[in-house]
XYZ file of C-alpha atoms in Angstrom:
666
model
C -28.988 112.725 215.183
C -31.290 111.819 212.292
C -31.034 115.020 210.308
C -32.340 113.551 207.059
C -35.128 111.480 208.630
C -36.681 114.461 210.387
C -36.294 117.014 207.624
C -39.677 118.350 206.427
C -40.713 117.745 202.811
C -43.161 119.703 200.699
C -45.293 117.271 198.697
C -48.103 118.714 196.630
C -50.172 120.952 198.883
C -48.780 119.450 202.078
C -45.680 119.927 204.161
C -44.803 116.562 205.668
C -43.019 117.008 209.026
C -40.608 114.113 208.448
C -39.720 111.396 205.966
C -41.388 108.431 207.730
C -44.338 106.894 205.902
C -46.570 104.352 207.603
C -46.944 101.972 204.683
C -50.173 100.301 203.701
C -50.972 97.124 205.579
C -54.392 95.568 205.667
C -55.499 94.701 209.200
C -59.031 93.330 208.569
C -60.350 95.837 211.118
C -62.636 97.494 208.577
C -64.473 94.225 207.997
C -65.677 93.594 211.566
C -68.531 95.197 213.547
C -67.222 98.377 215.120
C -64.038 97.969 213.137
C -63.800 101.548 211.908
C -63.960 102.790 215.495
C -61.085 100.446 216.328
C -59.194 101.484 213.188
C -59.573 105.136 214.183
C -57.841 104.480 217.511
C -55.185 102.351 215.822
C -54.258 104.990 213.233
C -54.559 107.890 215.693
C -52.012 106.242 217.985
C -49.497 106.168 215.100
C -50.272 109.791 214.236
C -49.683 110.715 217.874
C -46.367 108.898 217.541
C -45.338 111.555 214.959
C -45.236 109.461 211.786
C -45.037 111.803 208.786
C -47.818 110.274 206.696
C -50.116 107.274 207.095
C -51.352 105.102 204.227
C -54.265 102.821 205.077
C -54.757 99.213 204.132
C -56.269 98.576 200.726
C -59.882 99.628 200.146
C -61.676 98.334 197.059
C -63.310 100.726 194.571
C -65.901 98.139 193.478
C -67.134 94.666 194.499
C -65.053 92.858 191.870
C -61.891 94.372 193.311
C -62.338 93.166 196.894
C -59.801 90.922 198.581
C -62.677 88.706 199.713
C -66.451 88.840 199.467
C -66.699 90.746 202.771
C -63.772 93.132 202.334
C -64.063 96.869 202.802
C -65.042 99.154 199.929
C -65.621 102.870 199.483
C -68.484 103.259 197.043
C -71.245 105.269 198.756
C -72.135 107.917 201.337
C -72.701 105.411 204.155
C -69.172 104.145 203.768
C -67.891 107.743 203.687
C -69.258 108.263 207.197
C -67.376 105.200 208.455
C -64.097 106.356 206.942
C -64.545 109.828 208.414
C -64.118 108.285 211.875
C -60.562 107.393 210.859
C -59.586 110.669 209.196
C -60.958 112.847 211.981
C -59.123 110.812 214.617
C -55.825 111.158 212.733
C -56.297 114.861 212.079
C -57.061 115.517 215.760
C -53.576 114.193 216.488
C -52.048 116.488 213.851
C -51.398 113.677 211.381
C -51.907 113.189 207.646
C -53.530 110.112 206.128
C -54.030 108.740 202.623
C -56.284 105.848 201.679
C -54.941 103.095 199.448
C -57.264 102.116 196.597
C -56.756 98.439 195.872
C -58.333 96.377 193.108
C -57.090 92.815 193.518
C -57.907 91.579 190.013
C -57.125 87.874 189.761
C -55.849 87.811 193.359
C -59.326 88.260 194.865
C -60.637 85.367 196.954
C -64.177 85.280 195.576
C -65.834 83.982 192.389
C -66.559 87.420 190.840
C -62.914 88.321 190.143
C -61.844 89.896 186.860
C -58.509 90.395 185.117
C -57.082 91.679 181.807
C -56.935 88.064 180.602
C -58.585 84.945 181.980
C -55.390 83.541 183.484
C -55.706 81.970 186.916
C -53.174 82.995 189.562
C -51.088 80.108 190.893
C -51.940 81.168 194.465
C -55.702 81.351 193.956
C -58.444 78.730 193.648
C -60.665 81.116 191.662
C -60.295 81.844 187.947
C -60.879 85.399 186.714
C -63.233 86.516 183.986
C -61.564 88.517 181.207
C -62.608 92.150 181.380
C -64.599 93.630 178.527
C -64.030 97.143 177.207
C -66.949 98.345 179.316
C -65.541 96.567 182.376
C -62.273 98.439 181.921
C -63.893 101.833 181.496
C -66.240 101.189 184.422
C -63.312 100.194 186.639
C -61.417 103.363 185.726
C -64.486 105.372 186.718
C -64.762 103.421 189.977
C -61.212 104.441 190.915
C -62.093 108.099 190.313
C -65.340 107.809 192.248
C -63.569 106.036 195.121
C -60.919 108.762 195.304
C -63.614 111.449 195.273
C -65.397 109.736 198.155
C -62.086 109.437 199.981
C -61.648 113.184 199.693
C -65.190 113.671 200.985
C -64.337 111.359 203.902
C -61.458 113.628 204.852
C -58.463 111.761 203.515
C -55.546 113.943 202.471
C -54.961 111.830 199.392
C -54.948 108.323 197.987
C -52.384 105.741 197.027
C -53.105 103.804 193.843
C -51.983 100.211 194.313
C -50.200 99.489 191.046
C -47.809 96.754 192.140
C -47.498 93.359 193.863
C -49.407 91.629 191.084
C -52.785 93.297 191.655
C -55.099 94.453 188.847
C -53.186 97.487 187.582
C -49.978 95.484 187.660
C -51.746 92.688 185.781
C -52.391 95.094 182.920
C -48.729 96.122 182.801
C -47.059 92.781 182.044
C -47.407 90.162 179.344
C -47.432 87.574 182.125
C -51.061 88.431 182.791
C -52.077 90.695 179.915
C -52.436 88.785 176.645
C -55.121 90.992 175.167
C -55.167 91.757 171.461
C -57.049 95.056 171.723
C -55.848 98.562 172.603
C -55.359 97.577 176.276
C -52.810 94.888 175.438
C -49.872 94.266 173.134
C -47.105 96.870 173.174
C -46.191 98.549 176.446
C -47.729 101.955 175.645
C -51.055 100.128 175.375
C -50.550 98.072 178.538
C -49.751 101.108 180.672
C -52.801 103.076 179.522
C -55.005 101.518 182.220
C -52.765 102.931 184.958
C -52.491 106.340 183.330
C -56.222 106.611 182.682
C -56.866 105.893 186.376
C -54.498 108.689 187.362
C -56.197 111.032 184.890
C -59.637 110.133 186.236
C -58.620 110.752 189.848
C -56.990 114.082 188.989
C -60.154 115.208 187.230
C -62.358 114.126 190.126
C -60.181 115.386 192.997
C -57.996 118.225 191.727
C -54.296 118.900 192.052
C -54.322 119.689 195.794
C -55.313 116.103 196.678
C -52.211 114.027 197.373
C -51.722 111.268 194.804
C -49.287 108.406 195.382
C -48.699 105.586 192.915
C -47.237 102.308 194.123
C -45.122 101.136 191.224
C -43.411 97.751 191.050
C -39.676 98.296 190.717
C -38.769 94.606 190.780
C -41.383 92.023 189.776
C -39.363 88.880 190.609
C -41.479 86.736 188.279
C -40.962 85.528 184.729
C -42.337 87.773 181.973
C -42.338 90.732 184.329
C -41.588 94.338 183.470
C -38.264 95.493 182.079
C -36.392 98.372 183.687
C -37.013 100.509 180.623
C -40.763 99.937 180.960
C -40.684 100.869 184.643
C -38.890 104.121 183.922
C -41.246 104.883 181.040
C -44.278 104.478 183.294
C -42.692 106.404 186.171
C -42.039 109.399 183.937
C -45.558 109.207 182.518
C -46.993 109.098 186.044
C -44.984 112.163 186.995
C -46.211 113.978 183.899
C -49.758 112.938 184.747
C -49.636 114.654 188.125
C -48.641 111.916 190.565
C -46.966 113.502 193.595
C -45.043 110.513 194.986
C -43.941 107.135 193.645
C -43.908 104.359 196.213
C -41.791 101.270 195.581
C -43.382 97.877 195.113
C -41.247 94.741 195.304
C -42.309 91.354 193.941
C -45.618 89.746 193.098
C -47.463 87.782 195.767
C -46.888 84.675 193.641
C -43.134 85.265 193.419
C -41.140 82.519 195.111
C -38.567 84.896 196.527
C -38.708 86.376 200.048
C -39.150 90.150 200.073
C -40.117 91.106 203.644
C -39.425 88.129 205.946
C -36.552 88.032 208.438
C -34.103 86.253 206.073
C -34.185 89.312 203.789
C -31.258 91.594 204.710
C -32.197 94.989 206.064
C -32.810 97.638 203.368
C -31.921 95.083 200.686
C -34.179 96.617 198.026
C -33.439 100.301 198.652
C -30.870 100.435 195.854
C -33.514 99.825 193.195
C -35.468 102.779 194.591
C -32.288 104.822 194.397
C -31.947 103.860 190.761
C -35.452 105.125 189.982
C -34.844 108.325 191.948
C -32.330 109.322 189.269
C -35.026 109.017 186.576
C -37.771 111.239 188.047
C -37.974 114.529 189.914
C -40.903 113.696 192.222
C -40.188 112.039 195.604
C -39.774 108.272 195.775
C -40.297 105.976 198.762
C -37.991 103.118 199.773
C -39.626 100.027 201.260
C -39.086 96.587 202.821
C -37.004 95.558 205.807
C -36.405 99.060 207.094
C -36.853 98.608 210.831
C -34.532 101.016 212.644
C -34.062 104.791 212.432
C -30.379 104.223 211.648
C -31.270 102.197 208.545
C -33.847 104.770 207.459
C -31.406 107.636 207.978
C -28.714 105.882 205.939
C -31.053 105.330 202.978
C -31.967 109.013 202.910
C -28.412 110.224 203.520
C -27.116 108.124 200.616
C -29.718 109.609 198.283
C -31.505 106.321 197.624
C -34.940 107.713 198.472
C -36.788 110.826 199.595
C -39.016 108.978 202.062
C -38.956 105.610 203.814
C -41.957 103.361 204.305
C -42.445 101.227 207.392
C -45.586 99.203 207.995
C -44.786 96.388 210.411
C -42.294 98.488 212.445
C -45.217 100.775 213.292
C -47.256 97.784 214.380
C -44.388 96.832 216.675
C -44.000 100.362 218.038
C -46.469 103.178 217.287
C -44.014 105.645 218.861
C -41.161 104.684 216.522
C -40.804 108.202 215.093
C -41.330 109.980 218.402
C -38.708 107.869 220.178
C -36.167 108.428 217.406
C -36.927 112.141 217.456
C -36.428 112.271 221.234
C -33.097 110.392 221.064
C -34.692 107.271 222.565
C -34.064 104.857 219.699
C -32.866 102.302 222.233
C -36.459 102.158 223.505
C -37.971 101.224 220.128
C -39.721 97.853 220.093
C -38.110 96.637 216.873
C -40.049 94.686 214.250
C -38.323 91.310 213.793
C -40.167 90.509 210.521
C -41.523 87.212 211.855
C -44.934 87.761 210.154
C -46.642 85.536 212.719
C -49.320 87.930 213.934
C -49.410 90.420 211.065
C -49.257 88.941 207.567
C -50.098 85.392 208.614
C -53.268 86.782 210.189
C -54.021 89.024 207.225
C -53.933 86.187 204.709
C -56.132 84.081 206.988
C -58.622 86.995 207.132
C -58.008 87.389 210.869
C -57.411 90.648 212.731
C -53.757 91.525 212.351
C -51.556 92.316 215.295
C -47.875 92.016 216.238
C -46.010 89.278 218.052
C -43.879 91.733 220.021
C -46.748 94.204 220.535
C -50.110 92.469 221.058
C -51.811 95.872 221.487
C -51.465 96.528 217.750
C -54.998 96.604 216.276
C -56.352 95.792 219.747
C -55.873 99.248 221.289
C -59.500 99.568 222.424
C -59.507 96.293 224.362
C -55.911 95.928 225.580
C -54.991 99.012 227.559
C -52.067 99.533 229.906
C -53.673 101.929 232.395
C -52.003 103.172 235.597
C -52.787 100.933 238.562
C -55.019 102.107 241.394
C -53.104 100.016 243.922
C -49.441 99.062 243.631
C -48.711 95.382 244.234
C -45.532 93.450 244.854
C -45.395 90.920 242.030
C -42.864 88.151 241.470
C -42.111 86.783 238.025
C -40.361 83.435 237.665
C -38.680 83.132 234.270
C -36.929 85.705 232.111
C -37.936 84.458 228.678
C -40.185 86.432 226.287
C -43.342 85.866 228.358
C -41.740 86.735 231.692
C -40.023 89.814 230.324
C -43.172 91.043 228.573
C -45.257 90.652 231.705
C -42.670 92.318 233.931
C -42.368 95.249 231.533
C -46.090 95.984 231.291
C -46.806 95.386 234.981
C -43.996 97.744 235.995
C -45.033 100.305 233.361
C -48.492 100.365 234.945
C -46.976 101.033 238.370
C -46.535 97.664 240.077
C -43.356 96.756 241.928
C -41.949 93.774 240.044
C -39.171 91.325 240.882
C -38.025 88.855 238.232
C -36.112 85.636 238.903
C -34.187 83.947 236.086
C -32.326 80.666 236.587
C -29.722 81.287 233.859
C -27.154 84.047 233.667
C -29.052 86.090 231.064
C -32.550 87.151 230.072
C -34.169 86.031 226.835
C -35.062 82.365 227.254
C -35.931 80.592 224.002
C -35.144 83.753 222.008
C -31.458 83.173 222.781
C -31.805 79.922 220.866
C -33.887 81.479 218.088
C -31.397 84.280 217.400
C -28.674 81.819 216.319
C -30.884 80.381 213.560
C -29.856 81.750 210.138
C -32.466 84.331 209.196
C -33.682 84.836 212.763
C -30.915 87.070 214.027
C -33.479 89.844 214.527
C -34.856 88.024 217.593
C -31.954 89.544 219.517
C -33.696 92.911 219.104
C -36.630 91.773 221.230
C -34.285 90.702 224.022
C -32.594 94.110 223.786
C -35.915 95.937 223.934
C -37.297 94.096 226.942
C -33.991 94.372 228.792
C -34.096 98.120 228.185
C -37.683 98.354 229.406
C -37.018 96.328 232.562
C -34.257 98.766 233.410
C -36.361 101.827 232.616
C -39.265 100.715 234.780
C -36.995 99.523 237.586
C -37.824 95.838 237.575
C -35.665 94.105 240.165
C -33.935 91.375 238.112
C -32.164 88.412 239.710
C -30.309 86.190 237.224
C -28.591 82.959 238.251
C -31.479 82.447 240.681
C -33.512 79.260 240.586
C -36.854 79.960 242.218
C -38.291 77.508 244.743
C -41.303 77.419 247.032
C -39.299 78.403 250.107
C -38.504 81.794 248.527
C -42.194 82.718 248.644
C -43.111 81.269 252.049
C -43.221 84.683 253.745
C -45.926 85.830 251.311
C -44.112 89.075 250.541
C -45.480 88.922 246.990
C -49.187 89.492 246.431
C -49.069 87.835 243.006
C -46.662 85.280 241.567
C -46.425 84.856 237.803
C -44.836 81.627 236.608
C -43.223 82.065 233.187
C -40.565 79.398 233.561
C -41.159 78.119 230.072
C -40.846 74.578 228.840
C -38.587 71.584 228.815
C -38.074 69.473 225.701
C -40.199 66.345 225.494
C -38.089 63.184 225.318
C -39.821 60.487 223.264
C -39.830 56.895 224.427
C -37.522 55.242 221.915
C -35.195 52.322 222.707
C -31.699 53.786 222.939
C -32.879 57.383 223.495
C -30.125 57.727 226.115
C -27.368 56.899 223.612
C -24.397 59.336 223.676
C -25.141 60.419 220.089
C -28.565 61.820 221.128
C -28.919 65.501 222.043
C -31.755 67.896 222.781
C -32.242 70.854 220.438
C -31.397 73.324 223.195
C -28.033 71.639 223.747
C -27.273 72.021 220.044
C -28.387 75.636 219.663
C -26.620 76.760 222.815
C -23.348 75.611 221.242
C -22.517 72.996 223.841
C -22.285 69.982 221.507
C -20.670 69.002 218.203
C -22.935 66.806 216.114
C -20.697 65.701 213.254
C -21.420 65.515 209.538
C -24.607 63.428 209.472
C -27.656 64.199 211.610
C -31.200 62.933 212.072
C -33.729 65.394 213.493
C -36.696 63.862 215.321
C -39.606 66.224 214.750
C -40.464 68.471 211.799
C -42.346 71.275 213.514
C -41.061 74.820 213.784
C -38.153 73.865 216.022
C -37.194 70.949 213.778
C -37.063 73.249 210.749
C -35.012 75.781 212.705
C -32.544 73.101 213.755
C -32.271 71.871 210.168
C -31.569 75.432 208.986
C -28.924 75.825 211.702
C -27.202 72.581 210.729
C -27.431 73.191 206.962
C -25.874 76.640 207.160
C -22.266 76.627 206.001
C -19.520 79.171 206.555
C -19.317 80.061 202.859
C -22.909 80.858 201.956
C -24.069 82.536 198.716
C -25.268 86.102 199.090
C -29.013 86.619 199.477
C -29.462 87.730 195.871
C -27.290 84.891 194.550
C -29.126 82.268 196.570
C -32.586 83.435 195.461
C -31.666 84.474 191.923
C -32.398 88.193 192.160
C -31.005 90.358 189.371
C -30.820 93.889 190.742
C -29.237 95.016 187.456
C -32.305 93.922 185.465
C -30.529 91.899 182.790
C -33.812 90.034 182.359
C -37.402 91.215 182.576
C -38.734 90.795 186.099
C -35.286 90.906 187.698
C -34.628 87.162 187.818
C -31.478 85.146 187.190
C -30.412 81.557 187.921
C -30.065 80.716 191.605
C -26.702 79.810 193.073
C -27.452 76.754 195.186
C -24.982 74.605 197.055
C -25.937 71.572 199.116
C -25.110 71.489 202.792
C -21.843 69.893 203.783
C -23.822 67.809 206.271
C -26.220 64.982 205.473
C -29.417 65.953 207.282
C -32.632 63.975 207.771
C -35.720 65.858 208.975
C -38.234 63.290 210.237
C -41.775 63.310 211.549
C -44.068 60.606 212.846
C -47.305 61.900 211.392
C -48.172 61.633 207.735
C -48.487 64.514 205.307
C -45.872 66.970 204.156
C -43.321 68.189 206.693
C -43.773 71.867 207.456
C -47.565 71.951 207.174
C -47.802 73.728 210.535
C -45.387 76.520 209.618
C -46.560 80.091 209.058
C -48.381 80.791 205.792
C -46.110 83.622 204.685
C -42.783 82.172 205.854
C -43.185 78.384 205.817
C -42.544 78.127 202.093
C -39.259 80.011 202.560
C -38.035 77.492 205.130
C -39.087 74.522 202.992
C -37.546 75.937 199.836
C -34.288 76.708 201.618
C -33.933 73.255 203.142
C -34.877 71.542 199.887
C -32.211 73.509 198.022
C -29.708 72.529 200.717
C -30.390 68.857 200.105
C -32.116 68.131 203.416
C -34.037 64.841 203.262
C -37.569 65.245 204.670
C -39.542 62.145 205.629
C -42.999 61.710 207.157
C -44.895 58.716 208.507
C -41.729 57.578 210.287
C -41.665 55.021 213.100
C -38.607 55.321 215.333
C -37.533 51.766 216.151
C -34.309 52.209 218.108
C -31.006 54.053 218.378
C -27.707 52.219 218.694
C -24.100 52.424 217.594
C -25.143 51.795 213.978
C -27.401 54.841 213.903
C -31.160 55.517 213.913
C -33.337 52.570 212.939
C -36.674 53.590 211.422
C -39.615 52.130 209.525
C -41.204 54.058 206.658
C -43.932 52.634 204.426
C -43.512 49.288 206.188
C -39.842 49.153 205.203
C -37.125 49.148 207.842
C -33.860 50.990 207.359
C -30.969 52.355 209.354
C -29.856 55.963 209.010
C -26.129 55.814 209.713
C -25.882 59.195 211.393
C -23.335 60.629 213.785
C -25.975 62.421 215.884
C -29.694 62.452 216.630
C -31.349 65.746 217.673
C -34.616 65.656 219.619
C -37.200 68.226 218.494
C -40.248 66.255 219.598
C -42.240 68.985 221.298
C -42.192 70.495 224.769
C -43.631 69.944 228.218
C -44.753 72.629 230.652
C -42.710 73.464 233.738
C -45.551 73.411 236.287
C -43.946 71.973 239.420
C -43.357 75.309 241.157
C -46.782 76.642 240.190
C -48.481 73.615 241.739
C -46.444 73.932 244.941
C -47.254 77.621 245.330
C -50.944 77.124 244.650
C -51.020 74.425 247.324
C -49.374 76.884 249.707
C -52.224 79.328 249.117
C -50.451 81.960 247.009
C -52.079 83.788 244.127
C -50.351 82.145 241.165
C -50.676 82.783 237.433
C -49.057 80.747 234.675
C -48.257 82.122 231.226
C -46.442 80.885 228.147
C -45.051 77.371 228.218
C -45.733 77.084 231.930
C -49.458 77.353 231.155
C -49.635 75.114 228.105
C -46.677 73.848 226.127
C -48.786 72.199 223.436
C -48.476 74.202 220.240
C -46.886 77.077 222.120
C -45.181 79.886 220.250
C -43.855 83.286 221.214
C -46.905 85.043 219.763
C -49.215 83.258 222.203
C -46.809 83.594 225.137
C -46.292 87.353 224.775
C -49.998 87.954 224.210
C -50.865 86.024 227.382
C -48.245 87.968 229.308
C -49.431 91.386 228.184
C -53.094 90.618 228.805
C -52.384 89.338 232.299
C -50.240 92.391 233.085
C -53.040 94.659 231.830
C -55.621 93.232 234.231
C -53.677 92.601 237.464
């Protein structure tokens, strides 16, 4: 079925069994006590899932190159022993693993950072020190020494991180390299740092040690690389003995989405295909490749030799195995939400996955077969209820699920209609598939009540009935122009051409995006100004922006900037999109009343009336606890998860995690 995806490939001294690469993604496991033991289990599970090659998260070759002051390095024999735990675990499962060597340069979050030139990154509070000639030579040696230690630790090779705006990339562009010596100026000088690192590693490790170079193919920043420069470096890397070129897309400071849900699937694979025509060594396509069908198409069309997936292998460590066994319908698809992976990474927390809380927590969250089968009832078929029912049934319990509506999915049915969140439908598909596989007895169109449980046929009752929107106390809140967000997103109301949204949290932003989306939208590359043809260095061009046909007000009571609670890696995308659409965002708003004239508010002690056709309530949620309280009073064993447990600040990440942990221990 996937003839290209599962075709072996000889690379250097190794025969890779398939074309699936587990791309580098830092998890912060290596930085915690016992973290390497946990990382060994984490990587081994992906190797057991038949991924062709694993690339670890970035490991620094020297203290200056660390992501933060406590980040993992590989510089001595003690650290070699820690890394050997990982390589031996992967090799026991028949897998291959390379270690990524990452020097952050001016992106490091500590005061000792260095860079080609003393130019502070716009996303960093620390300013780098300009590297001296000795600094440069010492850093080149540190890469070689790190690679040598990686070989000693049992890694099959290393990936040199030369993209995304990190140190090597900083040498390559005039944006960050303004040196006047032999390491700056013309491009042949600027690319010498990268080539000298490759030369050093080859000398230290030999030709049978797999060497991957992650090369930026599209910088997406001003004063980035030209296409001619990229090809020049790629050919020089091939000549220097690099076995594989991995694609890098964008700098971390670029203000263009590259991996979040709004990015179309496989959007950047064409630029990899363009480079493939310029070199003879294998190239890897990256970013927003989350199904075997997409991966197969990229390979079949000749746009890459291998495909890299990082987050999809957080979501499902058996991705490759399921595709190989013709069980692609059972893959827990990555929806690119970033909530538990990248948002955690950039907060220096342990990474995980919203749809798979076991990711990076394999040693503590285990789904073991039950010793005694129980009859368990689940009330609510949203993400929390479905996740619990799946895991409990997988472990061997007999599970019955009651859902009041005519379909499973809960709040995800609302989320999937938001522009850029269509992927949420995949999670509903996955859980529905799993409930069927593990024979969960599902009853839709069934509103649970206490009388249904009076015979005590269920030994445990799990309440996952979710939330109900909070209705603020505002004079006129019952006016016919006022609707709840769920009424809007379910398609049951027409709001007209001018709307005020009460509440600027995650739901408020989603509603604003839904309302601002027009039928004739610019393409993704037009909207964000991406030049895939490379007319300008860095691959940028003017954005094509058109204001929404609706007049939209996004309001919040508290002070500060709207959107401050949104995810670190996706919040800026939402804010930028709504700003470009002409959405008016206001904070510190007092809601005075609603009447036929519109919404009356006070801002900065000035009263005004927003003459809107509709008002949408996005003012938080309240827990549905009535049934839980009744059942507890009746003496049943009751558990509440998700919004039923605590609606304050609830999100799907928390709800699914609670569900899986409860299912693992019952």
